[in-house]
mmCIF file of C-alpha atoms and ligand atoms in Angstrom:
data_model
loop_
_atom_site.group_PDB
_atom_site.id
_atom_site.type_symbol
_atom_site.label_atom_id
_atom_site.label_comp_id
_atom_site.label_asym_id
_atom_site.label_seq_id
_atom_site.Cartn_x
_atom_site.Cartn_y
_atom_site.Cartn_z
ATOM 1 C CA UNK A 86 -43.210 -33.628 -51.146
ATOM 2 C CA UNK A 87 -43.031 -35.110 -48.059
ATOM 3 C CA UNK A 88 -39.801 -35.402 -45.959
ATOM 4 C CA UNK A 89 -38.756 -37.695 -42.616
ATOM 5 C CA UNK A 90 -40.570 -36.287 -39.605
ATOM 6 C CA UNK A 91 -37.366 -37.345 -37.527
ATOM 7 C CA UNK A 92 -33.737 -38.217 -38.381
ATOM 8 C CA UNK A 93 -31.034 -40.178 -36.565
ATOM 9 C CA UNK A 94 -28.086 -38.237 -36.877
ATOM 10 C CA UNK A 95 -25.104 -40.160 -36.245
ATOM 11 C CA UNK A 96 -22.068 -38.334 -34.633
ATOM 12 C CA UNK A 97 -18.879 -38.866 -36.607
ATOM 13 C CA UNK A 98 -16.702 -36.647 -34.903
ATOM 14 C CA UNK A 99 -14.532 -38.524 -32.049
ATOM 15 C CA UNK A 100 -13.501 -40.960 -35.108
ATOM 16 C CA UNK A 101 -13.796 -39.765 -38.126
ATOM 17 C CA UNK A 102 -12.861 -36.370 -37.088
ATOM 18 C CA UNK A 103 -9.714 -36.996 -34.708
ATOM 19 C CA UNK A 104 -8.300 -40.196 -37.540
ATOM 20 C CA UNK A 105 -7.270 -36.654 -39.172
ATOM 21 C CA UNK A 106 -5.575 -34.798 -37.157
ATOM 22 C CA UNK A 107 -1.770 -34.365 -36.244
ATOM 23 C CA UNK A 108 -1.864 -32.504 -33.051
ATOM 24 C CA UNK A 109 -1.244 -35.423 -30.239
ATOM 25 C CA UNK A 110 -4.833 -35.327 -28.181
ATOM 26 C CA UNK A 111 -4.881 -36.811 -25.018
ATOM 27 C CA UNK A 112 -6.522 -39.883 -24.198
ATOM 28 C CA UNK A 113 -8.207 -37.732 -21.797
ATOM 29 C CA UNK A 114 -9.443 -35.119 -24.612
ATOM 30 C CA UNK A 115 -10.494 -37.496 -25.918
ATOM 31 C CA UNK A 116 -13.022 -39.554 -23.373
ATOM 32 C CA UNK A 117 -14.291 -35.718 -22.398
ATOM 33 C CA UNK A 118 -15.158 -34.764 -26.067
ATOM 34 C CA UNK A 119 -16.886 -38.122 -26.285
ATOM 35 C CA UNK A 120 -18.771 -37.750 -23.042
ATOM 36 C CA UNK A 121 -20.070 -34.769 -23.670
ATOM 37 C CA UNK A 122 -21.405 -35.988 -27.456
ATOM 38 C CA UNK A 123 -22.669 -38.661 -25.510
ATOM 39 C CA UNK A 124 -24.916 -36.486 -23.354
ATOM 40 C CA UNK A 125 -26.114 -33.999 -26.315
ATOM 41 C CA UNK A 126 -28.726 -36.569 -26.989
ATOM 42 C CA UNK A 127 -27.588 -38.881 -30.082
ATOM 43 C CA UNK A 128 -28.043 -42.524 -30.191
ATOM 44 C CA UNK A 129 -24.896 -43.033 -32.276
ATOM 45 C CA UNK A 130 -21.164 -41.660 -31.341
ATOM 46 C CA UNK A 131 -19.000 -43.240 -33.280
ATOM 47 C CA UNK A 132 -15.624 -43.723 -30.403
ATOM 48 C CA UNK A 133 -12.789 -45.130 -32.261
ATOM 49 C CA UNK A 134 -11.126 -47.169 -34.219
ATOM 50 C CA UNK A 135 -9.052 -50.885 -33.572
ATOM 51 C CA UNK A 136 -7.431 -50.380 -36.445
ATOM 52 C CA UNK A 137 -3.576 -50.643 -36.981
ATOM 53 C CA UNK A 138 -1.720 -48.513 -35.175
ATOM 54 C CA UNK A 139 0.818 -47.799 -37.763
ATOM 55 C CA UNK A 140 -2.471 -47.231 -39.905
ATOM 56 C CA UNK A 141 -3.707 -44.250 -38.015
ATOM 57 C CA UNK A 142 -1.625 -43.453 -34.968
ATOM 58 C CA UNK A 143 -3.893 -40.831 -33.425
ATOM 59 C CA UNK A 144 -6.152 -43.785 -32.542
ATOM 60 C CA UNK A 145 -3.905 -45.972 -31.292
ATOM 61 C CA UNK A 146 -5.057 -45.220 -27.527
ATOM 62 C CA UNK A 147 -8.765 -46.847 -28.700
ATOM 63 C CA UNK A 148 -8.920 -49.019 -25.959
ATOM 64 C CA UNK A 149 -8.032 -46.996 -23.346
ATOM 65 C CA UNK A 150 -10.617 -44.253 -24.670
ATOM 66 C CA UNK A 151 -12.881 -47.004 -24.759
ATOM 67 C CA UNK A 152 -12.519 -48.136 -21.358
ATOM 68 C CA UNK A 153 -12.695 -45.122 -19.803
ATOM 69 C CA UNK A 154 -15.698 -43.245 -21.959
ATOM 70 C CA UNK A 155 -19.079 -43.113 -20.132
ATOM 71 C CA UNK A 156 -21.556 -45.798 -21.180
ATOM 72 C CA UNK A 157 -25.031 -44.304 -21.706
ATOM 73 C CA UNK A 158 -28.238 -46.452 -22.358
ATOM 74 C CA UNK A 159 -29.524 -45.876 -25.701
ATOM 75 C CA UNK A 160 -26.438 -44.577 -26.884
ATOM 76 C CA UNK A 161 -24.398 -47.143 -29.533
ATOM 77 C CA UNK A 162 -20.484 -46.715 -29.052
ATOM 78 C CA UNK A 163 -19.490 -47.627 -31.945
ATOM 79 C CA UNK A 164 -16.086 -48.945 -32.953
ATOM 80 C CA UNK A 165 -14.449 -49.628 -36.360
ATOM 81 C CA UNK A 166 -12.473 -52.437 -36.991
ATOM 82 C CA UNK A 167 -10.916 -53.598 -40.343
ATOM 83 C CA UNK A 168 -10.102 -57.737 -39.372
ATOM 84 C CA UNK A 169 -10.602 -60.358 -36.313
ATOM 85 C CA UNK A 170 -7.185 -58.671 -34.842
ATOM 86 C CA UNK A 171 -9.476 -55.268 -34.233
ATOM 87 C CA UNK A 172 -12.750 -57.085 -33.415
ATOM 88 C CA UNK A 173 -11.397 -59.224 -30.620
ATOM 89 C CA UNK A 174 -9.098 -55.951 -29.019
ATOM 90 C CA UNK A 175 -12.633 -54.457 -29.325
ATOM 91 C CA UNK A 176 -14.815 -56.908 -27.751
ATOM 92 C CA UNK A 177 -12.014 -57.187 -24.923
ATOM 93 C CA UNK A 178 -12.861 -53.792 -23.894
ATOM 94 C CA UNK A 179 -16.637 -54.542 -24.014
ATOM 95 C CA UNK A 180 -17.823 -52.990 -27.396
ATOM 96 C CA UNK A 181 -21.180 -54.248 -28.475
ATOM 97 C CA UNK A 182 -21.656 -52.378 -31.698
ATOM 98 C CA UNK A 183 -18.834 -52.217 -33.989
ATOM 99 C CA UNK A 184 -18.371 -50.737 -38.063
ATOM 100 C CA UNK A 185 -16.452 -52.781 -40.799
ATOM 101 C CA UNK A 186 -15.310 -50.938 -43.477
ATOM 102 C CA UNK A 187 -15.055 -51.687 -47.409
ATOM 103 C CA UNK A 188 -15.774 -49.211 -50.556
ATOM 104 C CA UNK A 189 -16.571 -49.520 -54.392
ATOM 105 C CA UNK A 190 -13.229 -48.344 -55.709
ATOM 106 C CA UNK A 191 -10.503 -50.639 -55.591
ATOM 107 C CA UNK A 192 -7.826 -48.396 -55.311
ATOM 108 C CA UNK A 193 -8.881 -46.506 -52.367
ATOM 109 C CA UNK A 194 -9.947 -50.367 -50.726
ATOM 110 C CA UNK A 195 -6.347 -50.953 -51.411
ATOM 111 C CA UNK A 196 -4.867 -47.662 -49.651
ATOM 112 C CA UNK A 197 -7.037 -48.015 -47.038
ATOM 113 C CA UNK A 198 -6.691 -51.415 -45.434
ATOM 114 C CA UNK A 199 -4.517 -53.448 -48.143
ATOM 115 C CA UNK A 200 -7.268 -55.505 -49.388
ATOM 116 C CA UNK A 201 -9.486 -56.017 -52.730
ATOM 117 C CA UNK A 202 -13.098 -55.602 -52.170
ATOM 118 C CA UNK A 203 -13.734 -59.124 -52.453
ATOM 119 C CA UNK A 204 -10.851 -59.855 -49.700
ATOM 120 C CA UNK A 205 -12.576 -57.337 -47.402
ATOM 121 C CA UNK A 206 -15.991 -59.041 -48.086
ATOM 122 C CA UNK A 207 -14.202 -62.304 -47.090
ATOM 123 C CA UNK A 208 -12.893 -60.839 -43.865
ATOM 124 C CA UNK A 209 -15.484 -59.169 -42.826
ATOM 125 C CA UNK A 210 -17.914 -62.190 -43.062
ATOM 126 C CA UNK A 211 -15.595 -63.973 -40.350
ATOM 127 C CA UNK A 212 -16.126 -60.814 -38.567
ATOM 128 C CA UNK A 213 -20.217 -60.151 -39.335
ATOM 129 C CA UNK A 214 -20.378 -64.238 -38.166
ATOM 130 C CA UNK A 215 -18.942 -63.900 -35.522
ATOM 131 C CA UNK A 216 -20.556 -60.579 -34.407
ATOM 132 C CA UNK A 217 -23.996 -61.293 -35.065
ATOM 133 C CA UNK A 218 -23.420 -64.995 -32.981
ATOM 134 C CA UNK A 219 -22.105 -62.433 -30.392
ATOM 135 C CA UNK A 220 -25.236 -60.465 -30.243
ATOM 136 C CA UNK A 221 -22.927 -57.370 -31.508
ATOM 137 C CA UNK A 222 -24.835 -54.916 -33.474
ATOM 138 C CA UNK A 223 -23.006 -54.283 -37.500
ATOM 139 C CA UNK A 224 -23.019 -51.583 -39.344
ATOM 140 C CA UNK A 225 -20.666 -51.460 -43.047
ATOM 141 C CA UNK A 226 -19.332 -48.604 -44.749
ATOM 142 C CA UNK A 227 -19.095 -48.331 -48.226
ATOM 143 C CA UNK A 228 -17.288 -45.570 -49.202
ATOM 144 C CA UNK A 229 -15.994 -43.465 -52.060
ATOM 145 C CA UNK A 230 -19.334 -43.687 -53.748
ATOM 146 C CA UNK A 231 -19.298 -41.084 -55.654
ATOM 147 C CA UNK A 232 -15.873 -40.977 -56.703
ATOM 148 C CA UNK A 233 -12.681 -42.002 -56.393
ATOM 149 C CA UNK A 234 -9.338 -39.983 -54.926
ATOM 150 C CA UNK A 235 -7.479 -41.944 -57.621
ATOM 151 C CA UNK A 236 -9.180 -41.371 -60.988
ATOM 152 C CA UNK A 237 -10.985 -45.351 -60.658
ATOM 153 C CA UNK A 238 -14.360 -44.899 -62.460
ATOM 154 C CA UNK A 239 -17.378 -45.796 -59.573
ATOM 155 C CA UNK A 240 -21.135 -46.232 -60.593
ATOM 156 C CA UNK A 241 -24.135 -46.464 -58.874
ATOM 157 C CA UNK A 242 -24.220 -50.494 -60.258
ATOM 158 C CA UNK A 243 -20.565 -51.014 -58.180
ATOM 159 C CA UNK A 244 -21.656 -48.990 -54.861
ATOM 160 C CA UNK A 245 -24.973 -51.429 -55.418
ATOM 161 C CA UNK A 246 -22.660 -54.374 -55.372
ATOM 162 C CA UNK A 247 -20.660 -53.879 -52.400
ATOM 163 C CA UNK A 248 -23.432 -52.986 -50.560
ATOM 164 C CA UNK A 249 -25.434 -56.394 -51.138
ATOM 165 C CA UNK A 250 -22.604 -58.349 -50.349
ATOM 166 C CA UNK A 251 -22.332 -56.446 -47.142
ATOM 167 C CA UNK A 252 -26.100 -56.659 -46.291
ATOM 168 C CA UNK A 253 -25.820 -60.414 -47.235
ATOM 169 C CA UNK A 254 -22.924 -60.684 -44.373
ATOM 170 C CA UNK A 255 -25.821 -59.852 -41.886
ATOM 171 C CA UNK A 256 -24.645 -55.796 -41.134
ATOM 172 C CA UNK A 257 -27.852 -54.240 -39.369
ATOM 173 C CA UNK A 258 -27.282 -50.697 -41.486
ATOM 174 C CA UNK A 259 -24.778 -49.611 -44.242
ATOM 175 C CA UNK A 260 -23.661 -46.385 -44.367
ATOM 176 C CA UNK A 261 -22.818 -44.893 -47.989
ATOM 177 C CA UNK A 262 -19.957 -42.822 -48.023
ATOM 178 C CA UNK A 263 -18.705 -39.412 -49.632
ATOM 179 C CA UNK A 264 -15.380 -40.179 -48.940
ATOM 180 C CA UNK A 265 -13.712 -37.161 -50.402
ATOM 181 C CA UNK A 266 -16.539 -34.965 -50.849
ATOM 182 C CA UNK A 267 -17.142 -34.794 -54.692
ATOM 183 C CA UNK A 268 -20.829 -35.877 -54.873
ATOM 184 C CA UNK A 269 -23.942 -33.592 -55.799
ATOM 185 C CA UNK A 270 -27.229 -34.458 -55.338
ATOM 186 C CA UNK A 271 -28.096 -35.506 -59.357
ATOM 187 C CA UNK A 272 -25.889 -38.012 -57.934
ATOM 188 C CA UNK A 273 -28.474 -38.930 -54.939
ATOM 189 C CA UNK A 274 -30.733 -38.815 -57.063
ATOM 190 C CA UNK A 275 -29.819 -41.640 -59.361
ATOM 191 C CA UNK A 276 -27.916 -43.632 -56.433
ATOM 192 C CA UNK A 277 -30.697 -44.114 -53.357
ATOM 193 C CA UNK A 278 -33.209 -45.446 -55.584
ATOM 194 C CA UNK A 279 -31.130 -48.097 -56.401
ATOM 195 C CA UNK A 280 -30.116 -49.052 -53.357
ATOM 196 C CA UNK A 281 -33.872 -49.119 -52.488
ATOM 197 C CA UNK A 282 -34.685 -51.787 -54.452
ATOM 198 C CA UNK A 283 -32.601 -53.847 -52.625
ATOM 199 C CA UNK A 284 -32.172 -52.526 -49.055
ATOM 200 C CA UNK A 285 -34.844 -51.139 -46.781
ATOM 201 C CA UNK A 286 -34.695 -47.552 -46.904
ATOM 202 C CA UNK A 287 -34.652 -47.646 -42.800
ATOM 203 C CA UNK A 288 -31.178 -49.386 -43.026
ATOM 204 C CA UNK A 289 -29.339 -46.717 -44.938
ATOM 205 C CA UNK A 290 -27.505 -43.841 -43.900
ATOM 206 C CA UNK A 291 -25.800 -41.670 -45.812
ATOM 207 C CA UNK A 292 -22.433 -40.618 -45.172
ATOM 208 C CA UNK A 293 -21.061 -36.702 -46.626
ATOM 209 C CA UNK A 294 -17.797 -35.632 -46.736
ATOM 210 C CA UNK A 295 -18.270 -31.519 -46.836
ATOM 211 C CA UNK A 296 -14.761 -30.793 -49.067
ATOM 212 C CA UNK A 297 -16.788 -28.969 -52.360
ATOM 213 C CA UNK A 298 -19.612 -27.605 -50.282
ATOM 214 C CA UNK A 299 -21.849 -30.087 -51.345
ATOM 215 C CA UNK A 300 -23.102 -31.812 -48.166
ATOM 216 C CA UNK A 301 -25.598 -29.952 -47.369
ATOM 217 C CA UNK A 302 -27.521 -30.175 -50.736
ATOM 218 C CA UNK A 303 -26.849 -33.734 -51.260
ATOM 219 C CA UNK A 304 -28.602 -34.751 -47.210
ATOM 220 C CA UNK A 305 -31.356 -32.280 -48.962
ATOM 221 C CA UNK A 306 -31.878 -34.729 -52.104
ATOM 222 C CA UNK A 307 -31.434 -37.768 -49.848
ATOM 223 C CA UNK A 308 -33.991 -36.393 -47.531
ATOM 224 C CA UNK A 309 -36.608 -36.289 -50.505
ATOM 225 C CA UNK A 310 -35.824 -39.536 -50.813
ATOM 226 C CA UNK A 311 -37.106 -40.838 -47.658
ATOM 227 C CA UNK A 312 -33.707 -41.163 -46.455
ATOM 228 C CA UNK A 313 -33.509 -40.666 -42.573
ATOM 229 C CA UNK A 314 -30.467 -41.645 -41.225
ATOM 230 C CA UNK A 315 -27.542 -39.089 -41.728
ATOM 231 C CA UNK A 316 -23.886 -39.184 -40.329
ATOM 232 C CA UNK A 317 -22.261 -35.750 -39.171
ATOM 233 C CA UNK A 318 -19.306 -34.779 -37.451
ATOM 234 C CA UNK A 319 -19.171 -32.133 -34.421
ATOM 235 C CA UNK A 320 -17.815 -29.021 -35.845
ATOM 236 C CA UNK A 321 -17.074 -30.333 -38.841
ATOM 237 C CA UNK A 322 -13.761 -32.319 -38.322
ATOM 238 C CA UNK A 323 -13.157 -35.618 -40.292
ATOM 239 C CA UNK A 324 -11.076 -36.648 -43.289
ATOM 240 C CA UNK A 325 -9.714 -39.998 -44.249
ATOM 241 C CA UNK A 326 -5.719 -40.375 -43.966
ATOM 242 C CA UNK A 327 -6.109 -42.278 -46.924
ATOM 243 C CA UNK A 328 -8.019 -40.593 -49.207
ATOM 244 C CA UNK A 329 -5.755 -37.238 -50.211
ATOM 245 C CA UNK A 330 -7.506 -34.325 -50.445
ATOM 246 C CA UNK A 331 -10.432 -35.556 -47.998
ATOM 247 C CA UNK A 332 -11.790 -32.980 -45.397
ATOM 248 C CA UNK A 333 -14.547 -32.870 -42.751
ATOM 249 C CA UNK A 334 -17.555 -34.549 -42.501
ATOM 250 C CA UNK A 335 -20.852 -32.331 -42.932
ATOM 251 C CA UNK A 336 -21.061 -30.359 -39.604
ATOM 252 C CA UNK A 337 -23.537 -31.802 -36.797
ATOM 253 C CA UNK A 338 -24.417 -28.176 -36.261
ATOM 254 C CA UNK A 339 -25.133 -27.310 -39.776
ATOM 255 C CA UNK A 340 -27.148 -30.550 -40.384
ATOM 256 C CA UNK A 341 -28.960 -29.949 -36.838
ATOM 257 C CA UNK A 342 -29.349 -26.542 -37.495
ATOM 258 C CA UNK A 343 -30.913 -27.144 -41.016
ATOM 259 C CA UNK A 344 -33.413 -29.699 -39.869
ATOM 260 C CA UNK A 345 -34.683 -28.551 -36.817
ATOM 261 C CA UNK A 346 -35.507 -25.465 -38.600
ATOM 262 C CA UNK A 347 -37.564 -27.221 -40.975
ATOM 263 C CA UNK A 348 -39.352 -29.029 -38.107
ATOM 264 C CA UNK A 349 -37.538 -32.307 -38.822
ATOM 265 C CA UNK A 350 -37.005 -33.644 -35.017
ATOM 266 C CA UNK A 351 -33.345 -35.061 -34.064
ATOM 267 C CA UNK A 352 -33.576 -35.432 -30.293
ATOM 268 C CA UNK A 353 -30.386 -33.763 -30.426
ATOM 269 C CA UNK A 354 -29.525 -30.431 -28.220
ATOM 270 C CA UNK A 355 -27.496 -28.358 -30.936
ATOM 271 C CA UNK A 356 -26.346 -26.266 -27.625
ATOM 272 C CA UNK A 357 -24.640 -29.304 -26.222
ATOM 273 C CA UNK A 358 -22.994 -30.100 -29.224
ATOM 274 C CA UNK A 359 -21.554 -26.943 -29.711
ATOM 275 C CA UNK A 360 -19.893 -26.908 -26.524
ATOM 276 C CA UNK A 361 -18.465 -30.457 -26.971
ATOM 277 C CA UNK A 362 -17.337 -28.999 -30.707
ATOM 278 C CA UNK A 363 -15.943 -25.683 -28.493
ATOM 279 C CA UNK A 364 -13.949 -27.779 -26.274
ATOM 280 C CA UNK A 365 -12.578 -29.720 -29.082
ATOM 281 C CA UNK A 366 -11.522 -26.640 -30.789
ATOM 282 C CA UNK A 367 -9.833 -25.668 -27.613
ATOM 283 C CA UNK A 368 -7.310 -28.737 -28.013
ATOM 284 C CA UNK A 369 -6.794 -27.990 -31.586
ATOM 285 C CA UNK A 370 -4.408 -26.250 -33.994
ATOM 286 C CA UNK A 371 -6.994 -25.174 -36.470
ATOM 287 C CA UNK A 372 -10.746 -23.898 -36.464
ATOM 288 C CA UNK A 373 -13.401 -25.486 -37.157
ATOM 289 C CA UNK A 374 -15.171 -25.461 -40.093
ATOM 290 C CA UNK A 375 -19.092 -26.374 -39.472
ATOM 291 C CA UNK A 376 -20.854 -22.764 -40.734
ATOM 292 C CA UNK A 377 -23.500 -23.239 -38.281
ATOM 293 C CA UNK A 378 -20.943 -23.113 -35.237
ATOM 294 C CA UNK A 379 -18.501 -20.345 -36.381
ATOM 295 C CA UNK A 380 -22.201 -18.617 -36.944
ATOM 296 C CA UNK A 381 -23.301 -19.121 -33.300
ATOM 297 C CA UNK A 382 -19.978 -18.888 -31.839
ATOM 298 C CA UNK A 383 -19.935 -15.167 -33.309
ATOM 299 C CA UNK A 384 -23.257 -14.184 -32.220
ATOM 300 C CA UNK A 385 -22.604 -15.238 -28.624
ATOM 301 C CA UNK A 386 -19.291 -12.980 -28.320
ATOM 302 C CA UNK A 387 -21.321 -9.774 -29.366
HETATM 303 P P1 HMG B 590 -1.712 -54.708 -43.222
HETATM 304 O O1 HMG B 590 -0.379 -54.059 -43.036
HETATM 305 O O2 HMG B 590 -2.024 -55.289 -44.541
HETATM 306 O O3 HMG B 590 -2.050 -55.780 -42.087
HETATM 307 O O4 HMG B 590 -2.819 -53.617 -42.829
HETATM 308 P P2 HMG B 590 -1.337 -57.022 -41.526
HETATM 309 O O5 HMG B 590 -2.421 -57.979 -41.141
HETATM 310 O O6 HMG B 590 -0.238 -57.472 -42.449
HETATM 311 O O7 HMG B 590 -0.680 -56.457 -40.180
HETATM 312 C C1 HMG B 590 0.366 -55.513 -40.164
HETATM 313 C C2 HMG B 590 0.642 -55.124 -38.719
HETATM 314 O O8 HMG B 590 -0.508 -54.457 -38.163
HETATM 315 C C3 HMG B 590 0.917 -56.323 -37.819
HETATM 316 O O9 HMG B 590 1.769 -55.844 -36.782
HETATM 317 C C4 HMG B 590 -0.439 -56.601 -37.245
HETATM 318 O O10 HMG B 590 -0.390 -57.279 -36.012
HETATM 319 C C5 HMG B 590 -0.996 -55.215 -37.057
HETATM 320 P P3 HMG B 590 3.365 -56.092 -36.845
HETATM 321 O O11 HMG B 590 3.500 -57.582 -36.927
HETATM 322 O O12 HMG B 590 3.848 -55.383 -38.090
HETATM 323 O O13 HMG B 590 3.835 -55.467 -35.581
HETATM 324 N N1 HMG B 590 -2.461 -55.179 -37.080
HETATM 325 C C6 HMG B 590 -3.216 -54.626 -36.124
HETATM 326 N N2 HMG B 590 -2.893 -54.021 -34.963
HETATM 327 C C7 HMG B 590 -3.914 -53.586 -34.209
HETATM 328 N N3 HMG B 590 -5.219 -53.704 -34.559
HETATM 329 C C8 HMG B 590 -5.562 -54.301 -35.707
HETATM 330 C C9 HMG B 590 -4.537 -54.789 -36.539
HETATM 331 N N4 HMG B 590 -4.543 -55.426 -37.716
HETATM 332 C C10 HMG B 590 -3.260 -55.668 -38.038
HETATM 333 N N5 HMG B 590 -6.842 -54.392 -36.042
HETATM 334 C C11 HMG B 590 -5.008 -53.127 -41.960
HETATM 335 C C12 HMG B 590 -4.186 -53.926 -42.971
HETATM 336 C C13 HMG B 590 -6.464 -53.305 -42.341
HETATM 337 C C14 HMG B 590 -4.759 -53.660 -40.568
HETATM 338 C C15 HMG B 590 -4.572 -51.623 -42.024
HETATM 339 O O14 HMG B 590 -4.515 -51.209 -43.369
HETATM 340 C C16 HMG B 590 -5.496 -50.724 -41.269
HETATM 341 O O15 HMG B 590 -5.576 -50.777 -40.045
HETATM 342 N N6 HMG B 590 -6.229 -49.816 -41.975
HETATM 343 C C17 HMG B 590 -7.176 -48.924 -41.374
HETATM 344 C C18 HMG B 590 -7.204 -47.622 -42.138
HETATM 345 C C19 HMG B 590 -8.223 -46.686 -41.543
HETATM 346 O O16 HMG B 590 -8.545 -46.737 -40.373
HETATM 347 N N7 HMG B 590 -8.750 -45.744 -42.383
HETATM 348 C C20 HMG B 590 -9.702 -44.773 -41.950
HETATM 349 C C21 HMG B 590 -11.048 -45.355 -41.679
HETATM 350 S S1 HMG B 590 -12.041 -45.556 -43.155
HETATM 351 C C22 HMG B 590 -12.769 -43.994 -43.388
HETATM 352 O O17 HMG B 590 -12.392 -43.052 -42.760
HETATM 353 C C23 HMG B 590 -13.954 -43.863 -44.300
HETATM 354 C C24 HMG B 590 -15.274 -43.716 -43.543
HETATM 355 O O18 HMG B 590 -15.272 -42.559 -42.730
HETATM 356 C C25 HMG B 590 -16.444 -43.619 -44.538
HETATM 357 C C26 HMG B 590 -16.209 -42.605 -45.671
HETATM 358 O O19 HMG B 590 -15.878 -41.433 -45.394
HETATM 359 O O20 HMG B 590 -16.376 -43.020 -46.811
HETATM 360 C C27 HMG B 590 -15.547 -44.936 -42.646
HETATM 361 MG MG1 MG B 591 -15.628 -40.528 -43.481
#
């Protein structure tokens, strides 16, 4: 069996993470959790969102966070935005790499950002066009594919679907999500061929939610097969508002921690993204919940 020699890990954790959380965090928090993700060696950090407002208030400070984050080279910012509205507040502040965001269960499209898939298809190609003419760099999201927080039947055949339609729209990766955290890796199994024989391997990421413990085991299967681009949040924070019953991403430090010891190469310091996940923490109400940092965090108080 051969695996990836290197992954891109893509850090989830300054957007994903904070949509979810109810303690107020400072605008200021915020830019100093980022900067420090941003010097831990990723190429990714996702920053924020131009979403509504109403939608997910936490964010509502994205351009300001935006604005004031440090740019790195070789480090995509990227930005989600769910219509023209967010992709022009976006580009105002400079963004160059932004994330549109659709998923193969209606329902949850529907919660999410009051559209049908096709409607979000049909937005997001004004948006796509009008990146790519822009020299903006795409990714999509399809999430909630492998099940649904509202009892909607998904297959393989509708996450295959969406996913076309998205690549069609010109997005430079897709991300496949695990929006609440129910998938397990027969699942992987049946889904990334699939998607293989339609989109180059080297443009999907996979995207686990960590709620049943499955994460782990499921970036295993995907790893078998030949998948190399994984997203992760910093000490495990994430959840979507809108998906009830969603928790945290995978960890960074438990997916970092799990492929560097099995000589996969990241190019990410696991050290420096502990201490942006231990500064985080420090603004927080809760702990965190990555195994791999509550591990290390113990060792280094004895
Ligand atoms: P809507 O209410 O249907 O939109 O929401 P609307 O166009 O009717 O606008 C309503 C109001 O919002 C108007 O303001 C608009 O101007 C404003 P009002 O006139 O009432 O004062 N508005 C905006 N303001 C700022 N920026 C914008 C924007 N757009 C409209 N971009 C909408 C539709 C899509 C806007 C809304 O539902 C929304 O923002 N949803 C985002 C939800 C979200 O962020 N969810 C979490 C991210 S997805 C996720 O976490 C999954 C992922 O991690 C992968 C996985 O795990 O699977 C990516
Ligand atoms: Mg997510």
């Amino acid at each position: 069996m051969s695996l990836p020699a290197r992954v891109r890990v893509c850090e989830m954790g300054a957007r994903d993470g904070l949509q979810n959380e109810h303690t107020v965090i400072s605008t200021g928090d915020k830019v100093r959790f980022i900067d420090l993700l941003t010097d831990a060696g990723f190429d990714y950090v996702e920053a924020t969102s131009f979403v509504s407002p109403k939608a997910i208030p936490q964010l509502a400070d994205a351009a300001d966070v935006f604005t004031r984050i440090r740019k790195k080279p070789g480090v995509r910012h990227t930005v989600l935005v769910p219509n023209m509205k967010g992709y022009e507040r976006a580009r105002a502040v400079g963004a160059d790499s932004i994330a549109v965001f659709t998923a193969s269960s209606e329902a949850f499209t529907k919660r999410n950002i009051n559209m049908t898939i096709d409607e979000s298809i049909a937005v997001f190609g004004d948006v796509v066009r009008r990146a790519k003419a822009e020299g903006v760099w795409v990714r999509g999201y399809v999430s909630t594919a492998f099940g649904s927080p509202f009892g909607d039947r998904v297959t393989p055949a509708m996450v295959v679907n969406v996913s076309r339609k998205l690549m069609a729209l010109g997005c430079d990766e897709l991300s496949i999500g695990d929006t609440i955290g129910v998938g397990v890796p027969s699942q992987v199994d049946e889904l990334v061929p699939a998607l293989a024989r339609e989109i180059p391997l080297d443009r999907l990421a996979f995207h686990f939610h960590d709620t049943r413990g499955t994460a782990l085991a499921n970036v295993y299967a995907a790893l078998q097969h030949g998948i190399s681009i994984f997203d992760a949040s910093s000490g495990g924070l994430g959840g979507c508002p809108y998906a009830p019953g969603a928790t945290g991403n995978v960890g960074t430090e438990d997916v970092l921690y799990m492929l560097h010891a099995m000589g996969i190469e990241t190019g990410v310091d696991l050290d420096k993204v502990r201490a942006a996940s231990r500064f985080i923490a420090s603004v927080l109400d809760h702990m965190l919940t990555s195994k791999a940092f509550q591990a290390m965090e113990a060792l280094s108080k004895k």
